[in-house]
PDB file of C-alpha atoms and ligand atoms in Angstrom:
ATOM      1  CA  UNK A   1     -26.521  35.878  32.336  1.00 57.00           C
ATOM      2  CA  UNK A   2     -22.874  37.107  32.719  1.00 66.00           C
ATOM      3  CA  UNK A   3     -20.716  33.925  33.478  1.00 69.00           C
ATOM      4  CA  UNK A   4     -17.848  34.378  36.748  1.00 75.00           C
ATOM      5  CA  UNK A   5     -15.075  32.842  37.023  1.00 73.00           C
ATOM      6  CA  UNK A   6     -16.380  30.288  39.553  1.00 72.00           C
ATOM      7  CA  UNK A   7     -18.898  29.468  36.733  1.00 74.00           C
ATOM      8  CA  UNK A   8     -16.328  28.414  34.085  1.00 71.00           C
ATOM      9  CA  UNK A   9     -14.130  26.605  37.041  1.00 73.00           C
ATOM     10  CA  UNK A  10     -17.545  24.616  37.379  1.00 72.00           C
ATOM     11  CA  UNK A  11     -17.720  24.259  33.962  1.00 68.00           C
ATOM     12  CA  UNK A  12     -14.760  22.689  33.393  1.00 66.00           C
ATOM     13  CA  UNK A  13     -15.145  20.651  36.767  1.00 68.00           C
ATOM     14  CA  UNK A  14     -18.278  18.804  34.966  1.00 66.00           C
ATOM     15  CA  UNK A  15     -16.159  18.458  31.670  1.00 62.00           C
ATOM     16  CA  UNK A  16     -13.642  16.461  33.644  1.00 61.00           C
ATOM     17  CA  UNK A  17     -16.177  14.629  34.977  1.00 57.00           C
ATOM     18  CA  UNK A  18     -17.288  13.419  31.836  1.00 56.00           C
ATOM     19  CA  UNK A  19     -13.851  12.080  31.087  1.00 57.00           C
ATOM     20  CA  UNK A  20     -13.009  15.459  28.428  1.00 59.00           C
ATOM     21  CA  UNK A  21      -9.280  15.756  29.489  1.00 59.00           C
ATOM     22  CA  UNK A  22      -7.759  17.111  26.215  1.00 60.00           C
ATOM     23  CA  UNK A  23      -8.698  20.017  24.156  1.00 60.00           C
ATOM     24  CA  UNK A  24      -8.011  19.799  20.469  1.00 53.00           C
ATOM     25  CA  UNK A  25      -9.670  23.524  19.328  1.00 53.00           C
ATOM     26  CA  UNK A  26     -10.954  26.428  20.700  1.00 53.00           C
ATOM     27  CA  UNK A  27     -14.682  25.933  19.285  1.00 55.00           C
ATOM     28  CA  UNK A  28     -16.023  23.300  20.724  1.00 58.00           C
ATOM     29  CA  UNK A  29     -17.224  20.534  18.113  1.00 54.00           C
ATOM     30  CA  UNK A  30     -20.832  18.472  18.856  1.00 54.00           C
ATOM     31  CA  UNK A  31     -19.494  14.565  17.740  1.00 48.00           C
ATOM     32  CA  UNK A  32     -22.806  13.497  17.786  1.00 52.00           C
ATOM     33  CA  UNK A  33     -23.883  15.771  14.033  1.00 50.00           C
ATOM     34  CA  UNK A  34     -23.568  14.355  11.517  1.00 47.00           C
ATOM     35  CA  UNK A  35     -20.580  14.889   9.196  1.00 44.00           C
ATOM     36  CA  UNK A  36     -19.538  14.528   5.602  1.00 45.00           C
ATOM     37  CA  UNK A  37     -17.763  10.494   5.208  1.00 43.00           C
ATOM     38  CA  UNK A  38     -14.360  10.709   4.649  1.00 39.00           C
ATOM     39  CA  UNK A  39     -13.224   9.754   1.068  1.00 43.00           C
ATOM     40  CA  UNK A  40     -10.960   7.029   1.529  1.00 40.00           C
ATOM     41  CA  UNK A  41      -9.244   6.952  -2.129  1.00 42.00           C
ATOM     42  CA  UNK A  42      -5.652   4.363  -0.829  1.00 41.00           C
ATOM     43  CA  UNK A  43      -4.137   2.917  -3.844  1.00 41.00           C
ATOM     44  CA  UNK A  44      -4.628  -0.704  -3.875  1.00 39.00           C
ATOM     45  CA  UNK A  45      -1.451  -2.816  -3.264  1.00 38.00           C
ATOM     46  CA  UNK A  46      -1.787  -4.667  -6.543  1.00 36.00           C
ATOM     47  CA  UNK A  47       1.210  -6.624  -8.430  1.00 35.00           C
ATOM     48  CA  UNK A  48       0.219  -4.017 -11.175  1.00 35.00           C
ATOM     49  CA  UNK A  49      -0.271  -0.894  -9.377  1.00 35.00           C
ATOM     50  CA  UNK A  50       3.327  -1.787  -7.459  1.00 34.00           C
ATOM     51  CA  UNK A  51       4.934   1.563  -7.343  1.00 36.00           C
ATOM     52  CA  UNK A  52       8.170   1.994  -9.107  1.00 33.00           C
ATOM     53  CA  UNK A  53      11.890   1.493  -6.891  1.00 31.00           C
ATOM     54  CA  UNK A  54      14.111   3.968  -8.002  1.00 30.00           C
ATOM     55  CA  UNK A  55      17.047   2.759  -5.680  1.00 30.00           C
ATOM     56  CA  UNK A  56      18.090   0.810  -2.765  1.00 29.00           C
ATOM     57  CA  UNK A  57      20.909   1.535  -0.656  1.00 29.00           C
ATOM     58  CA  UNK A  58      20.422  -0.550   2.340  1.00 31.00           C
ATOM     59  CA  UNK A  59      17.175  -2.833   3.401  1.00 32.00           C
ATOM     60  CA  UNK A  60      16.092   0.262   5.026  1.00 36.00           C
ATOM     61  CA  UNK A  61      16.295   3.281   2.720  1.00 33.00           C
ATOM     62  CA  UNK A  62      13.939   2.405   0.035  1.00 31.00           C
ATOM     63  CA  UNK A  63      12.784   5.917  -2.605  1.00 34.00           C
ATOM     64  CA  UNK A  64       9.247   4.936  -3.803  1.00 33.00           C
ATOM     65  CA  UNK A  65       7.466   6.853  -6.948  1.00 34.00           C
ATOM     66  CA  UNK A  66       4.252   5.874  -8.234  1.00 35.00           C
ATOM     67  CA  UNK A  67       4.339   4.386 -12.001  1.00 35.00           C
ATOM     68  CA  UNK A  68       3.947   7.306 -14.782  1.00 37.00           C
ATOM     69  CA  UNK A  69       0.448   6.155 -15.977  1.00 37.00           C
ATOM     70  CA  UNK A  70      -0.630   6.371 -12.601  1.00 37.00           C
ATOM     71  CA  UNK A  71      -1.857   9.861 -11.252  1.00 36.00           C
ATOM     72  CA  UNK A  72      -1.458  10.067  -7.818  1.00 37.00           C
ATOM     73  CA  UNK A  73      -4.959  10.857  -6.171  1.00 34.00           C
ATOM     74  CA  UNK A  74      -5.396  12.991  -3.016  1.00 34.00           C
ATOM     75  CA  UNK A  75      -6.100  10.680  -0.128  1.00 38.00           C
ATOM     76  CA  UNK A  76      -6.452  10.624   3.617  1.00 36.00           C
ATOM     77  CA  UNK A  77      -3.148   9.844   4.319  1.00 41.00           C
ATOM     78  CA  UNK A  78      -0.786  13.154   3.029  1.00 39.00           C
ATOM     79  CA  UNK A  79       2.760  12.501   2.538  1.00 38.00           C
ATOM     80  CA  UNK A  80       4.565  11.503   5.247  1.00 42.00           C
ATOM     81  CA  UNK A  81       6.120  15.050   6.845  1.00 41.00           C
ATOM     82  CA  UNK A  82      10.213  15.511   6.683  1.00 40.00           C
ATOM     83  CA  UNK A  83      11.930  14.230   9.941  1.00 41.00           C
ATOM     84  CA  UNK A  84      12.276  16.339  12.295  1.00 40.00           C
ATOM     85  CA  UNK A  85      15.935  16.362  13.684  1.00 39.00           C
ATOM     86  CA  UNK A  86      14.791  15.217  17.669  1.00 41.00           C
ATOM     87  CA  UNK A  87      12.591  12.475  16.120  1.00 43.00           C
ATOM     88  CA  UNK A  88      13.968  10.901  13.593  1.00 44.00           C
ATOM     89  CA  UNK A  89      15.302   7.541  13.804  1.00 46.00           C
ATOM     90  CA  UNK A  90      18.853   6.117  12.416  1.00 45.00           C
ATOM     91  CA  UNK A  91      17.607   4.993   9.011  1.00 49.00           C
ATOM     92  CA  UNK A  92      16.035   6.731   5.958  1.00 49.00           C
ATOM     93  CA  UNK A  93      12.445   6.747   6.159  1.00 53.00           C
ATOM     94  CA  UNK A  94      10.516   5.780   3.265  1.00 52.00           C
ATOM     95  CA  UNK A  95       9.223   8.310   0.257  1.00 55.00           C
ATOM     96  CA  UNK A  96       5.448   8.555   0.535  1.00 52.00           C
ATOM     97  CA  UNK A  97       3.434   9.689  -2.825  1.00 58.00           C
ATOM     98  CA  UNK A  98       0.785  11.233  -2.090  1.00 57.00           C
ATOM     99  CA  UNK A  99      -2.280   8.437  -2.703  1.00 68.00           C
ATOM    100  CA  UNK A 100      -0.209   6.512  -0.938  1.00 88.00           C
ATOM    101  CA  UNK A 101      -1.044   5.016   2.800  1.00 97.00           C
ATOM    102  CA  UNK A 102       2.417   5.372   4.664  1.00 97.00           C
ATOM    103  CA  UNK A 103       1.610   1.999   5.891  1.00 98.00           C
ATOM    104  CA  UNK A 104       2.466   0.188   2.448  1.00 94.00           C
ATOM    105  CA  UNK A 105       6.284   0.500   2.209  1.00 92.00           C
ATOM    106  CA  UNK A 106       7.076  -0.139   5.416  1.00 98.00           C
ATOM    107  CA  UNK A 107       9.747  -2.861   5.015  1.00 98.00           C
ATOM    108  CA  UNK A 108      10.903  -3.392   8.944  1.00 98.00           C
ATOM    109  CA  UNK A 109       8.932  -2.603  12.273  1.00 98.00           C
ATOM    110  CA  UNK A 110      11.430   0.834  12.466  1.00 98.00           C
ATOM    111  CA  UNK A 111      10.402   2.014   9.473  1.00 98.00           C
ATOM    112  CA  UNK A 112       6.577   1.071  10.259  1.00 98.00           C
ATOM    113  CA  UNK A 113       7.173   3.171  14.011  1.00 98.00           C
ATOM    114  CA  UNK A 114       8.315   6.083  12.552  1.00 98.00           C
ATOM    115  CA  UNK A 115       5.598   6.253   9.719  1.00 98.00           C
ATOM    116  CA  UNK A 116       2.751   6.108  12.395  1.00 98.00           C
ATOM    117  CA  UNK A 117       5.235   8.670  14.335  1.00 98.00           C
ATOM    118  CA  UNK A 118       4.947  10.803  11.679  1.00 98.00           C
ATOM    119  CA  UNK A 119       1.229  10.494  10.133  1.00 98.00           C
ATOM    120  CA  UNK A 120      -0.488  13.209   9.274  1.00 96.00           C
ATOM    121  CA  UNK A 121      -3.405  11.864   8.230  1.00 97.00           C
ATOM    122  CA  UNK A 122      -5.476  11.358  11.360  1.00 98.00           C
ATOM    123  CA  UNK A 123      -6.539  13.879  13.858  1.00 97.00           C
ATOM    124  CA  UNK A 124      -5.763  11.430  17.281  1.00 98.00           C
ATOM    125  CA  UNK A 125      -2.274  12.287  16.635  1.00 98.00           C
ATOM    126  CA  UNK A 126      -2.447  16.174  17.197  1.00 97.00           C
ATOM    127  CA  UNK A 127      -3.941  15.464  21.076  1.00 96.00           C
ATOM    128  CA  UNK A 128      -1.753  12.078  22.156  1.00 98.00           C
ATOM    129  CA  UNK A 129       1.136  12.453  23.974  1.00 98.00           C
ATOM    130  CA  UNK A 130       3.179   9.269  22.562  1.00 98.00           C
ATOM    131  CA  UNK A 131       2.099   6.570  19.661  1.00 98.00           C
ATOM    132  CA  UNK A 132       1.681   3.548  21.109  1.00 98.00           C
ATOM    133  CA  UNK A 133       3.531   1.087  18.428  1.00 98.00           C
ATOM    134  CA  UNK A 134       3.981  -2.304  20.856  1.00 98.00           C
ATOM    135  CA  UNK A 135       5.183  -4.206  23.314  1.00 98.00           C
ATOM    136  CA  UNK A 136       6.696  -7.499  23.928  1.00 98.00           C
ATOM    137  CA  UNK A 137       8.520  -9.707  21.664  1.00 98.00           C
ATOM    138  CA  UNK A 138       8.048  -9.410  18.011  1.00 98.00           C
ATOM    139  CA  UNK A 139       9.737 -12.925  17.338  1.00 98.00           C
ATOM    140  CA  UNK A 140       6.866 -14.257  19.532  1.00 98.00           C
ATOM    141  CA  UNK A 141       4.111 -16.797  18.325  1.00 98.00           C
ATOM    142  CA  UNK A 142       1.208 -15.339  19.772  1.00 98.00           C
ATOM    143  CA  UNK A 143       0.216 -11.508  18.875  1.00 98.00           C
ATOM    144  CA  UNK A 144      -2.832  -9.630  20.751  1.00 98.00           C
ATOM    145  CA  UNK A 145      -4.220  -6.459  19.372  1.00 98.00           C
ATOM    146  CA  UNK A 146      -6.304  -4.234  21.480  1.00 98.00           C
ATOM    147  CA  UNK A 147      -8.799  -1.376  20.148  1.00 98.00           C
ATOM    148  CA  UNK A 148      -6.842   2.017  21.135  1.00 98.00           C
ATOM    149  CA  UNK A 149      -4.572   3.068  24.237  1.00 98.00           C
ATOM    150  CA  UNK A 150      -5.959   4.788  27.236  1.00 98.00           C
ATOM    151  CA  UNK A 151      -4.936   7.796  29.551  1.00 98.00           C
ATOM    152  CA  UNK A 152      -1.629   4.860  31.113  1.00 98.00           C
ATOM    153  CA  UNK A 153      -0.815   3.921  27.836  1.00 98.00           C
ATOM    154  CA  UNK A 154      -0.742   7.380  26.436  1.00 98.00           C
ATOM    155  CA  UNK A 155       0.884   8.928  28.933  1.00 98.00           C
ATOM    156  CA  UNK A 156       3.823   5.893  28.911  1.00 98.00           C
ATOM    157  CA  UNK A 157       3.939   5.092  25.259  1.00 98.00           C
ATOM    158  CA  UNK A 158       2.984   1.438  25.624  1.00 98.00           C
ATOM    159  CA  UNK A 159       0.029  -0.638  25.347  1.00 98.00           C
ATOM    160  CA  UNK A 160      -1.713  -2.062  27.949  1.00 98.00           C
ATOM    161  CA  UNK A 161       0.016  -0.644  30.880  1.00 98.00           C
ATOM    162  CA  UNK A 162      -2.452   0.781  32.944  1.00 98.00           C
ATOM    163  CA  UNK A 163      -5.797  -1.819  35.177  1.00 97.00           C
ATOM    164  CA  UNK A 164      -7.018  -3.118  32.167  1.00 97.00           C
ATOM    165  CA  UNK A 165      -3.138  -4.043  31.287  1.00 98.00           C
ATOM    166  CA  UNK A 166      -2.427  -5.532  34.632  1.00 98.00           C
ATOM    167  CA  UNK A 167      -5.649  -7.847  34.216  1.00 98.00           C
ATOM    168  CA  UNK A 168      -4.442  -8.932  30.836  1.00 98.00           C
ATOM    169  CA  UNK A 169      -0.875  -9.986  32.486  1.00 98.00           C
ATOM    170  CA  UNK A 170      -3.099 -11.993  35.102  1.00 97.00           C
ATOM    171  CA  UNK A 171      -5.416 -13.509  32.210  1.00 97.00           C
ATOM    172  CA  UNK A 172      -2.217 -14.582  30.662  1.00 98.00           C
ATOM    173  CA  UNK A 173      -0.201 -15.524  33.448  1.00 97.00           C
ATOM    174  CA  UNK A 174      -3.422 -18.612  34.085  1.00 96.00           C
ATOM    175  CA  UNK A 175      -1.715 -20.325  31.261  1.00 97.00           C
ATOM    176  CA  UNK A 176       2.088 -19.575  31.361  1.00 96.00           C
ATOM    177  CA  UNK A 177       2.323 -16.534  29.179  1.00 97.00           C
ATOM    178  CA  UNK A 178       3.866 -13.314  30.193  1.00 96.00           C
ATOM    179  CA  UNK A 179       4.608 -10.626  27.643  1.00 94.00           C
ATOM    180  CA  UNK A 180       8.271 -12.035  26.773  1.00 96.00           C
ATOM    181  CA  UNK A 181       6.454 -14.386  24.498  1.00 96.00           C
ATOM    182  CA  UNK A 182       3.699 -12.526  23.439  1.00 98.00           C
ATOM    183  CA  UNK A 183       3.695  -9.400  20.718  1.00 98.00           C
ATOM    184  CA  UNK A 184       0.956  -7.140  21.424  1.00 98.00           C
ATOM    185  CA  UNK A 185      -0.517  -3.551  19.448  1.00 98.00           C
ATOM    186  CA  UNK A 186      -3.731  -1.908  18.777  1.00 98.00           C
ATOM    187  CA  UNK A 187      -6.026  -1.073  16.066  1.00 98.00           C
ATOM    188  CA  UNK A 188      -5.323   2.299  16.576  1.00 98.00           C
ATOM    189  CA  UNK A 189      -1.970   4.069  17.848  1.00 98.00           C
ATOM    190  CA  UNK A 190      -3.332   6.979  19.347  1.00 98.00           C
ATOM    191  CA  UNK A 191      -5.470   7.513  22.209  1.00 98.00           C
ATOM    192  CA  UNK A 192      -9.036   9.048  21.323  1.00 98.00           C
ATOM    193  CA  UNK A 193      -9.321  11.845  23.695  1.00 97.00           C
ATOM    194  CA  UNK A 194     -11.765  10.690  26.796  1.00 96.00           C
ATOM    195  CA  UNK A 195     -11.332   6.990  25.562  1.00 96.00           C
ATOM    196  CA  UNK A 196     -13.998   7.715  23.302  1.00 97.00           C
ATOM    197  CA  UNK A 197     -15.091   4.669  20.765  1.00 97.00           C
ATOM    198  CA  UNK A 198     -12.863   5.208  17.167  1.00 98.00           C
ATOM    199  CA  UNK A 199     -15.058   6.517  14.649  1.00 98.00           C
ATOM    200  CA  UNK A 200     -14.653   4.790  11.337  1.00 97.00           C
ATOM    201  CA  UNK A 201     -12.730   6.958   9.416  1.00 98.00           C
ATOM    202  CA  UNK A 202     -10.063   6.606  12.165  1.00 98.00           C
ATOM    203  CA  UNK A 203     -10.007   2.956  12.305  1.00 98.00           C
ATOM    204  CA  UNK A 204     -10.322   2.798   8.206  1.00 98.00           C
ATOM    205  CA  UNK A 205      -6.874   5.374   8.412  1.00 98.00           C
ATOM    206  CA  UNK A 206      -5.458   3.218  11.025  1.00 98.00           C
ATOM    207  CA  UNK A 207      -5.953  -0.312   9.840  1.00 98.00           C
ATOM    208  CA  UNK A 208      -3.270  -0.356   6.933  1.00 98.00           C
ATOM    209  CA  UNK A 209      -1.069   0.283  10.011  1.00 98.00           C
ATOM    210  CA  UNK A 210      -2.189  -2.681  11.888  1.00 98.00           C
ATOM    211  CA  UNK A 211      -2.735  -4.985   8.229  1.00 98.00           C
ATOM    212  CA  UNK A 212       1.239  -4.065   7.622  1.00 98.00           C
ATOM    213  CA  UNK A 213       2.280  -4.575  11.515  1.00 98.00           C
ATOM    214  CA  UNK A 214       1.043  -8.336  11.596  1.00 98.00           C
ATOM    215  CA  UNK A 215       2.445  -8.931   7.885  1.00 98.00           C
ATOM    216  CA  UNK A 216       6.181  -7.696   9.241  1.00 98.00           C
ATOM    217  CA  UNK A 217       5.470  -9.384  13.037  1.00 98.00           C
ATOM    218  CA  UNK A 218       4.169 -12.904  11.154  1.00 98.00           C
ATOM    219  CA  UNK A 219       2.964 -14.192  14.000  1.00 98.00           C
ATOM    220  CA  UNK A 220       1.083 -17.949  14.686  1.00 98.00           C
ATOM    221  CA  UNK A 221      -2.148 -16.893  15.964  1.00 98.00           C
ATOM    222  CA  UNK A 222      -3.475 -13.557  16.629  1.00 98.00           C
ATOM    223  CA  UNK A 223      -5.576 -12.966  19.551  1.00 98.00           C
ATOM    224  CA  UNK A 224      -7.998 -10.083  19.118  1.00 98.00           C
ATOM    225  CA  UNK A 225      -9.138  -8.131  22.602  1.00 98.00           C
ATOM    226  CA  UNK A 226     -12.381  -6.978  21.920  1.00 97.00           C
ATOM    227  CA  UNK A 227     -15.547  -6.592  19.201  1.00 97.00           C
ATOM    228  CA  UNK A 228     -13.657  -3.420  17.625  1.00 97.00           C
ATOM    229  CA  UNK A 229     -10.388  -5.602  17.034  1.00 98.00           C
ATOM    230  CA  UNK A 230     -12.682  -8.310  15.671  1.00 98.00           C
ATOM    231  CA  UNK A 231     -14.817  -6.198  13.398  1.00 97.00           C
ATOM    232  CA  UNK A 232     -12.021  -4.202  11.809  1.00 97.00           C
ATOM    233  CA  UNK A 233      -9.412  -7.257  11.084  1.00 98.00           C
ATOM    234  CA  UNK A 234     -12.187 -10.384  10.691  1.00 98.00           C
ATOM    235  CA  UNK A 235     -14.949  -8.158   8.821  1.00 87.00           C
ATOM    236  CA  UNK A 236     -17.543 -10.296  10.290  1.00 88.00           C
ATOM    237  CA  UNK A 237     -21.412 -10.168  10.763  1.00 85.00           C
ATOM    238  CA  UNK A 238     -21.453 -11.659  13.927  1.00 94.00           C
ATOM    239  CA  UNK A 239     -20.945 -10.117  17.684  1.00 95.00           C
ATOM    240  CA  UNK A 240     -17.588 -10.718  20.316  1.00 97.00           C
ATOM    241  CA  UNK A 241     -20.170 -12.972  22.032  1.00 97.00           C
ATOM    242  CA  UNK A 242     -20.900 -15.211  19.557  1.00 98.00           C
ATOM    243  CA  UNK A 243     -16.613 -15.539  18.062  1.00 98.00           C
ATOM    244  CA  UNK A 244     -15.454 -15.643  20.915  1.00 98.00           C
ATOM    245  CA  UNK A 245     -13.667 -18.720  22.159  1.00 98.00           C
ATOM    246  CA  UNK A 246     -13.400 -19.287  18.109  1.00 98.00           C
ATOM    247  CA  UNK A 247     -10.004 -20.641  15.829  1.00 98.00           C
ATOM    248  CA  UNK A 248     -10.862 -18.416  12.955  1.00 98.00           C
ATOM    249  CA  UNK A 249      -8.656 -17.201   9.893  1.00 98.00           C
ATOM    250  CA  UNK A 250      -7.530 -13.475   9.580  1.00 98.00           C
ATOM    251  CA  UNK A 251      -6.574 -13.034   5.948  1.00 98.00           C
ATOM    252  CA  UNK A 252      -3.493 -10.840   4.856  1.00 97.00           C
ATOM    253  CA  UNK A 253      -3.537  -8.933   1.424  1.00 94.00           C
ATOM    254  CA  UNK A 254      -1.267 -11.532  -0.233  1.00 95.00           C
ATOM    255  CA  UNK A 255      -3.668 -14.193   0.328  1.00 97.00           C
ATOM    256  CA  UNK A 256      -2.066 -16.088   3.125  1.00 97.00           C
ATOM    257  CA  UNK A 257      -4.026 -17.012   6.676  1.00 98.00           C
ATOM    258  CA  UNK A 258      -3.206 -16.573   9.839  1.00 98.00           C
ATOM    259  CA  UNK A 259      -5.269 -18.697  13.109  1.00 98.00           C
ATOM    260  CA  UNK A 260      -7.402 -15.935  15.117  1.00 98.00           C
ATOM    261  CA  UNK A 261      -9.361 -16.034  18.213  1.00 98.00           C
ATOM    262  CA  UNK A 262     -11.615 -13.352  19.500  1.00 98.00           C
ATOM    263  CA  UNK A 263     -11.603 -12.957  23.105  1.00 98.00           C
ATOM    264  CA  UNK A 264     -13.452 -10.327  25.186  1.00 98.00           C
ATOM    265  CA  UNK A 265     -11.450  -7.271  25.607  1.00 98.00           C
ATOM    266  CA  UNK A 266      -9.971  -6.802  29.370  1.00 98.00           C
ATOM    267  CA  UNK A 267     -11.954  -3.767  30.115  1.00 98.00           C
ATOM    268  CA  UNK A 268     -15.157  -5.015  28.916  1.00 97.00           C
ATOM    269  CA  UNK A 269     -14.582  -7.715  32.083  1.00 97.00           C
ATOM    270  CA  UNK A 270     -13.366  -4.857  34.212  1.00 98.00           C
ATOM    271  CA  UNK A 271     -17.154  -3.730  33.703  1.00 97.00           C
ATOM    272  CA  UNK A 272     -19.144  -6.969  33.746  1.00 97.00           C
ATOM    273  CA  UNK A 273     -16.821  -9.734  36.279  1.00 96.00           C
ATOM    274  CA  UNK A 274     -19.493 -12.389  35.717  1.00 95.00           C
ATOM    275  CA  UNK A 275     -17.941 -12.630  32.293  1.00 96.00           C
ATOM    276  CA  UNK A 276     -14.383 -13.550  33.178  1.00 95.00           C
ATOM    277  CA  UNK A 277     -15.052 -17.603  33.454  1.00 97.00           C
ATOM    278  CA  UNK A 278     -15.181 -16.870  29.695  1.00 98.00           C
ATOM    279  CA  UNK A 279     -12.247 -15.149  28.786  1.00 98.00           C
ATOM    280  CA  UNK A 280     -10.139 -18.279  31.156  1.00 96.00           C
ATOM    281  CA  UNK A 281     -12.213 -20.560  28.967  1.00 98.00           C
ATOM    282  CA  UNK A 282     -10.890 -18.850  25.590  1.00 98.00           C
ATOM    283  CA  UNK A 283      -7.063 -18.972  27.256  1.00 98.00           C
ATOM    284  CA  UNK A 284      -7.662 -22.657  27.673  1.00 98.00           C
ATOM    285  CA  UNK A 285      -8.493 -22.794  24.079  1.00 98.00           C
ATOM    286  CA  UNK A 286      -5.440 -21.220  23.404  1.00 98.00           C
ATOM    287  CA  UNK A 287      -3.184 -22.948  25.354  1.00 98.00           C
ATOM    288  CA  UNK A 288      -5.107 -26.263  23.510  1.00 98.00           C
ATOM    289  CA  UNK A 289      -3.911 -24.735  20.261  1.00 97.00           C
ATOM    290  CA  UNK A 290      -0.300 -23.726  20.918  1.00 97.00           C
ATOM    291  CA  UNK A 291      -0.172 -27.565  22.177  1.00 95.00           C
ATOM    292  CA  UNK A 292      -1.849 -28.756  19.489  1.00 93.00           C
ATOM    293  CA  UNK A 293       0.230 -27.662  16.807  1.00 81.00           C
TER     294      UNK A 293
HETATM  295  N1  URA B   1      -7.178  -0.839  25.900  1.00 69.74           N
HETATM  296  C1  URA B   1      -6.743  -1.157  24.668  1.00 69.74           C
HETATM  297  O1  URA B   1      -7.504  -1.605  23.826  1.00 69.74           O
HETATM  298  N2  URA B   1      -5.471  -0.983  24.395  1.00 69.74           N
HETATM  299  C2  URA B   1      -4.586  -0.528  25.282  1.00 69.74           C
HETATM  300  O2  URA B   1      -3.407  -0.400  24.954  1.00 69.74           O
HETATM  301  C3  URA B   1      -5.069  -0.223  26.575  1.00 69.74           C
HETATM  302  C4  URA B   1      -6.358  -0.368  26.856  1.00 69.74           C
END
C-alpha cells in the first residue's frame, strides 16, 4: 500500500489522540520490549568515601575530586556539562567526577537547580521544555512532592500549575494553607512525554535529586501526592490506600527522620471524585499535626 499524505495527517491525528505530543527520535521505539536494566553504579555518600575539597572560595563555589584510592566508575549520571553562557546562574557550579550523582554536592537550592538544569544523565530532559525545580516557600514547614510535571507545568516551569494544581490549592485552602507556606517539588523534574508513568531507571536517576532537595529544604512534615511519591521516598510494601491518612517517618541518608503522610495524588481524585472525602480527611490529619506539635 503506498501511504498519501492524508494517511500520515491521520496518522499523526490518532498519535495525538493517544496523548504522543513530543517526538524524541526519528525511529520510533516500542516501550513496552523489554530492555537491558540500567546499571546504577552512584558512589555511596559515606564519611569514608567523602570526596576530597580542594578549595573553597565562597559557600557556593565548592571544586570536588574523588579520593586517590578511589577509581571513579562510569555511572548514569555523566559529569555535569560546562555552563552554557544564557544558562548559567551567578555562582560557580559544583565539579562533578564522573561516578558521581550531581545531586551529592549540592550545598544550596541554586546550586541543586542548576545541577538538575544541567543533567545529562536522563533522557526526560532532551524532550521538556523547562525543569520543574519548585514552588512556594522553601522556609515553609510543610513540603509536598508530586510524581512528575504535566503538559501546564512543563510548558510554565512550575509544579502543579495546571487542573490537577488548581484542585491541590482548593484541597489546601479547606485547612488554611495556600502555597506561601507550603514548599512543593516532584520526584521527577521533567515531564515524561504523554504523562507517561516514570520507568524506574528514571525515578532511581531522579531520586538523589529529590533525597538532596528535602535535606537542603528541611522541612517538618512532608506530604507525599501519590503511590509513586510514596514508593520511591518511603520504600514500602504497602499500597497509597492502605498509608494514606498515615504519620510515617521518611528517613534521610544521615540518619535523621522527618514526619510523612501519604495522601492520594490530586489527579488520581480528578479520575475517581468518590475518593475526595478521603484526601479532606488526610488534610484534617494534617492540620491535627501542625496543631499538635
Ligand atoms: N502532577 C504531578 O505529580 N506534579 C505536577 O507538578 C503536576 C501534576
Amino acid at each position: 500500500m503506498t501511504e498519501t499524505l492524508h494517511d500520515y495527517a491521520q496518522i499523526l491525528d490518532w498519535y495525538r489522540t493517544c496523548g504522543v505530543d513530543a517526538a524524541l527520535s526519528d525511529v520510533p521505539r516500542d516501550h513496552y520490549v523489554a530492555i537491558a536494566p540500567v546499571k546504577l553504579s552512584f558512589k555511596p555518600m559515606t564519611t569514608q568515601a567523602a570526596p576530597h575539597v580542594e578549595s573553597v572560595v565562597t559557600p557556593q563555589h565548592i571544586q570536588i575530586t574523588p579520593p586517590a584510592s578511589q577509581p571513579s566508575t562510569q555511572s548514569v549520571a555523566p559529569p555535569v556539562s560546562p555552563p552554557s553562557a544564557a544558562k548559567a546562574p551567578q555562582l560557580t557550579s559544583p565539579v562533578i567526577t564522573a561516578g558521581d550523582h550531581p545531586a551529592i554536592h549540592c550545598e544550596t537550592l541554586e546550586q541543586l537547580r542548576y545541577a538538575m538544569e544541567n543533567a545529562t544523565g536522563c533522557d526526560l530532559i532532551k524532550a521538556a521544555t523547562h525543569t520543574v525545580f519548585a514552588d512556594g516557600n522553601p522556609e515553609a514547614d510543610i513540603m509536598l512532592i508530586g510524581e512528575a510535571p504535566g503538559a501546564d507545568e512543563d510548558r510554565l516551569g512550575q509544579p502543579f500549575v495546571g487542573q490537577s494544581g488548581q484542585l491541590l490549592d482548593t484541597i489546601l485552602a479547606t485547612i488554611g494553607v495556600d502555597r506561601s507556606s507550603i514548599y512543593i517539588s516532584n520526584i521527577i523534574p521533567w515531564r515524561p512525554p504523554g504523562n507517561r508513568p516514570p520507568t524506574t531507571a528514571e525515578v532511581a536517576y531522579c531520586l538523589p535529586f529529590i533525597q538532596r532537595h528535602i535535606e537542603l529544604v528541611q522541612p517538618k512534615i512532608l506530604i507525599l501526592l501519590g503511590g509513586v511519591a510514596v514508593k520511591t521516598l518511603l520504600n514500602r510494601g504497602d499500597g497509597i490506600l492502605k498509608l494514606r491518612g498515615q504519620i510515617l517517618e521518611y528517613t534521610m541518608k544521615n540518619g535523621s527522620t522527618i514526619s510523612a503522610m501519604p495522601t492520594l495524588h490530586p489527579s488520581y481524585i480528578m479520575r475517581s471524585p468518590s475518593q475526595k472525602a478521603l484526601v479532606w480527611k488526610d488534610m484534617l490529619t494534617l492540620k491535627g499535626w501542625l496543631s499538635g506539635r
